[in-house]
Amino acid sequence: MREFIELLKNSVLFEGTEEHEIISMLKCLQGKEKKYDKGEYVLRAGEMSASVSILLKGRLLIQNDDYWGNRSIVNSIGPGEIFGEAYAVPSSKTVLNDVVAQEQSLIMTFDLSKILTTCPAACQFHSRIIKNLFFAVSKRNQLLVEKLWHISRRTTREKLISYLSQEAARNGSSSFTIPFNRQQLADFLSVDRSAMSAELGKMRDQGLIEFERNRFTLLNK
């Protein structure tokens, strides 16, 4: 576990903690590690969840399939990010989306009761974790608002411009790598893949962007 201490320090759940504090917190919270192969489901829609998880290695997709099998990608989860926090309360309903391993992944899961209930040792870190969990929920809501902004654009080009502009701002560079392949990007933006690929080609021909696989560069005309 020590190999992931630096990753945990930079995660929203353990923000503001030092290495020795994280080690103590992990013992108190009794986190459990589990590996998932590519394509394996971490959570399925319709399940109940009473845990909060953090991705240590790999990448996950939060996705939803409708009755006819049409897929929508809600978000991508990278190392150090948490998931499941929206459902880990006693009054929450079943999970709405599937969480699937995009590649071989390692996850650490915490029972929410271990976080919300003060331990017998009166661990001083619980209040910090609860505060960080609140900020994590707030950040997740912000990401959902960002996605809503992208998909509310009227045309495929407007959706692409909105998303790529946001990614450039997030990375602080006009060149960046997105966490989606073409089909996944189309599912994320709720557009037809063929139409999206054609629009990307037009934007490249017009000198607006350059791209190779999932690496993009935004250009000034």
C-alpha positions as CSV (number, residue, x, y, z in Angstrom):
1,M,0.0,0.0,0.0
2,R,2.9,2.4,0.6
3,E,3.4,2.7,-3.2
4,F,0.1,4.5,-3.4
5,I,0.6,6.9,-0.4
6,E,1.6,9.8,-2.7
7,L,-1.5,9.1,-4.9
8,L,-3.7,9.1,-1.8
9,K,-2.2,12.3,-0.5
10,N,-3.3,14.1,-3.7
11,S,-6.8,12.6,-3.7
12,V,-9.8,14.6,-2.6
13,L,-10.6,12.1,0.1
14,F,-7.3,12.5,1.9
15,E,-6.6,16.1,1.0
16,G,-4.6,17.9,3.7
17,T,-3.1,14.8,5.3
18,E,0.5,13.7,5.7
19,E,1.9,10.2,5.0
20,H,1.9,9.0,8.6
21,E,-1.7,10.3,9.0
22,I,-2.8,8.4,5.9
23,I,-1.3,5.2,7.2
24,S,-3.2,5.6,10.5
25,M,-6.4,6.5,8.6
26,L,-6.2,3.4,6.4
27,K,-5.9,1.2,9.5
28,C,-8.9,2.9,11.1
29,L,-11.1,2.8,8.0
30,Q,-10.2,-0.8,7.1
31,G,-10.0,-0.2,3.4
32,K,-10.1,-3.3,1.2
33,E,-8.3,-3.7,-2.1
34,K,-9.7,-5.5,-5.1
35,K,-8.5,-6.0,-8.7
36,Y,-10.7,-5.8,-11.8
37,D,-9.9,-7.0,-15.3
38,K,-10.7,-4.9,-18.4
39,G,-14.5,-5.0,-19.1
40,E,-15.3,-6.2,-15.6
41,Y,-18.2,-4.5,-13.7
42,V,-17.2,-2.8,-10.5
43,L,-20.8,-1.7,-9.8
44,R,-24.0,-2.5,-11.7
45,A,-27.1,-0.3,-12.1
46,G,-29.8,-1.5,-9.7
47,E,-27.4,-2.5,-7.0
48,M,-27.3,-1.0,-3.5
49,S,-24.0,0.4,-2.4
50,A,-22.9,1.4,1.1
51,S,-19.3,2.2,0.3
52,V,-16.9,4.8,-1.1
53,S,-14.1,3.7,-3.4
54,I,-10.9,5.2,-4.6
55,L,-9.2,4.1,-7.8
56,L,-5.5,3.2,-7.2
57,K,-4.6,2.1,-10.7
58,G,-6.2,1.8,-14.1
59,R,-9.3,3.6,-15.4
60,L,-13.0,3.2,-15.0
61,L,-16.0,4.4,-17.0
62,I,-19.3,5.4,-15.5
63,Q,-21.9,4.5,-18.1
64,N,-25.6,3.8,-18.6
65,D,-27.3,1.5,-21.2
66,D,-31.0,2.1,-22.0
67,Y,-33.6,-0.6,-22.7
68,W,-32.5,-0.9,-26.3
69,G,-28.7,-1.0,-25.5
70,N,-27.9,2.6,-26.4
71,R,-25.0,3.6,-24.3
72,S,-24.3,7.0,-22.6
73,I,-21.0,7.6,-20.8
74,V,-21.4,9.8,-17.7
75,N,-17.8,10.2,-16.7
76,S,-14.3,8.7,-16.6
77,I,-12.5,7.9,-13.4
78,G,-8.7,8.1,-13.2
79,P,-6.2,7.1,-10.5
80,G,-6.7,9.0,-7.2
81,E,-10.4,9.8,-7.9
82,I,-13.3,8.5,-5.8
83,F,-16.6,7.1,-6.8
84,G,-19.8,5.8,-5.3
85,E,-20.0,8.7,-2.8
86,A,-23.4,9.8,-4.2
87,Y,-25.1,6.5,-3.2
88,A,-23.3,5.8,0.1
89,V,-25.9,7.1,2.4
90,P,-28.7,5.2,4.2
91,S,-31.5,7.0,2.3
92,S,-30.1,6.7,-1.2
93,K,-31.7,4.6,-3.9
94,T,-30.1,1.9,-6.1
95,V,-27.1,2.8,-8.2
96,L,-28.2,4.4,-11.5
97,N,-25.2,3.7,-13.6
98,D,-22.7,0.9,-14.3
99,V,-19.1,1.3,-13.3
100,V,-16.8,-0.7,-15.6
101,A,-13.1,-1.2,-15.8
102,Q,-11.7,0.4,-19.0
103,E,-8.4,-1.4,-18.3
104,Q,-7.0,-3.6,-15.6
105,S,-7.7,-1.7,-12.4
106,L,-7.0,-1.7,-8.6
107,I,-9.6,-0.2,-6.3
108,M,-9.7,0.4,-2.5
109,T,-13.2,0.4,-1.0
110,F,-14.2,1.9,2.4
111,D,-17.4,1.0,4.3
112,L,-19.2,4.3,4.7
113,S,-20.1,3.5,8.3
114,K,-16.3,3.4,9.1
115,I,-16.1,7.0,7.9
116,L,-19.2,8.4,9.5
117,T,-18.9,6.7,12.8
118,T,-16.3,7.8,15.3
119,C,-14.0,4.8,16.1
120,P,-13.4,3.5,19.6
121,A,-9.9,5.1,19.5
122,A,-11.6,8.5,18.9
123,C,-9.5,8.9,15.7
124,Q,-8.9,12.6,15.1
125,F,-9.0,12.2,11.3
126,H,-12.7,11.4,10.9
127,S,-13.9,15.0,10.8
128,R,-11.3,15.8,8.1
129,I,-12.5,12.8,6.0
130,I,-16.1,13.8,6.3
131,K,-15.3,17.4,5.2
132,N,-13.3,16.0,2.3
133,L,-16.2,13.7,1.3
134,F,-18.5,16.7,1.2
135,F,-16.1,18.5,-1.1
136,A,-15.9,15.4,-3.3
137,V,-19.7,15.3,-3.7
138,S,-19.6,19.0,-4.6
139,K,-16.9,18.4,-7.2
140,R,-18.8,15.5,-8.7
141,N,-21.9,17.8,-9.1
142,Q,-19.7,20.4,-10.8
143,L,-18.5,17.8,-13.3
144,L,-22.1,16.8,-14.1
145,V,-23.0,20.4,-14.7
146,E,-20.0,20.7,-17.1
147,K,-21.3,17.6,-19.0
148,L,-24.8,19.1,-19.1
149,W,-23.3,22.2,-20.6
150,H,-21.5,20.2,-23.3
151,I,-24.5,18.1,-24.4
152,S,-26.9,21.0,-24.3
153,R,-25.1,22.6,-27.3
154,R,-27.2,22.3,-30.4
155,T,-24.8,20.8,-32.9
156,T,-22.1,18.1,-32.9
157,R,-19.5,20.7,-33.6
158,E,-20.7,22.9,-30.7
159,K,-20.6,20.0,-28.4
160,L,-17.0,19.1,-29.5
161,I,-15.8,22.7,-29.2
162,S,-17.4,23.0,-25.7
163,Y,-15.8,19.7,-24.5
164,L,-12.4,20.2,-26.0
165,S,-12.2,23.8,-24.8
166,Q,-13.0,22.7,-21.3
167,E,-10.3,20.0,-21.4
168,A,-7.7,22.5,-22.7
169,A,-8.6,24.8,-19.7
170,R,-8.5,21.9,-17.3
171,N,-5.0,20.8,-18.5
172,G,-3.7,24.4,-18.8
173,S,-2.5,23.7,-22.3
174,S,-3.8,23.7,-25.9
175,S,-2.4,20.1,-26.2
176,F,-3.9,17.4,-24.1
177,T,-5.0,13.8,-24.0
178,I,-8.7,12.8,-23.3
179,P,-9.7,9.7,-21.5
180,F,-12.0,8.4,-24.3
181,N,-11.6,6.6,-27.6
182,R,-13.9,7.7,-30.5
183,Q,-16.9,5.6,-29.6
184,Q,-16.6,6.6,-25.9
185,L,-16.4,10.3,-26.8
186,A,-19.5,10.0,-28.9
187,D,-21.3,8.2,-26.1
188,F,-20.2,10.9,-23.6
189,L,-21.4,13.8,-25.9
190,S,-24.6,11.9,-26.9
191,V,-23.8,12.1,-30.6
192,D,-23.5,9.7,-33.5
193,R,-20.0,8.4,-33.9
194,S,-19.8,8.7,-37.7
195,A,-21.2,12.2,-37.6
196,M,-18.7,13.2,-34.9
197,S,-15.8,11.7,-36.7
198,A,-16.8,13.6,-39.9
199,E,-17.0,16.8,-37.9
200,L,-13.6,16.2,-36.3
201,G,-12.2,15.8,-39.8
202,K,-13.8,19.0,-41.0
203,M,-12.4,20.9,-38.0
204,R,-8.9,19.5,-38.7
205,D,-9.2,20.5,-42.4
206,Q,-10.2,24.0,-41.4
207,G,-7.2,24.4,-39.1
208,L,-9.1,24.4,-35.9
209,I,-7.6,21.2,-34.4
210,E,-5.0,18.5,-34.8
211,F,-5.4,15.1,-33.3
212,E,-4.0,11.6,-33.2
213,R,-6.0,8.9,-31.5
214,N,-7.1,10.6,-28.2
215,R,-4.4,13.3,-28.3
216,F,-5.7,16.7,-29.3
217,T,-4.2,20.2,-30.0
218,L,-6.4,23.2,-30.4
219,L,-5.1,25.7,-33.0
220,N,-5.6,29.4,-33.6
221,K,-7.0,30.2,-37.0
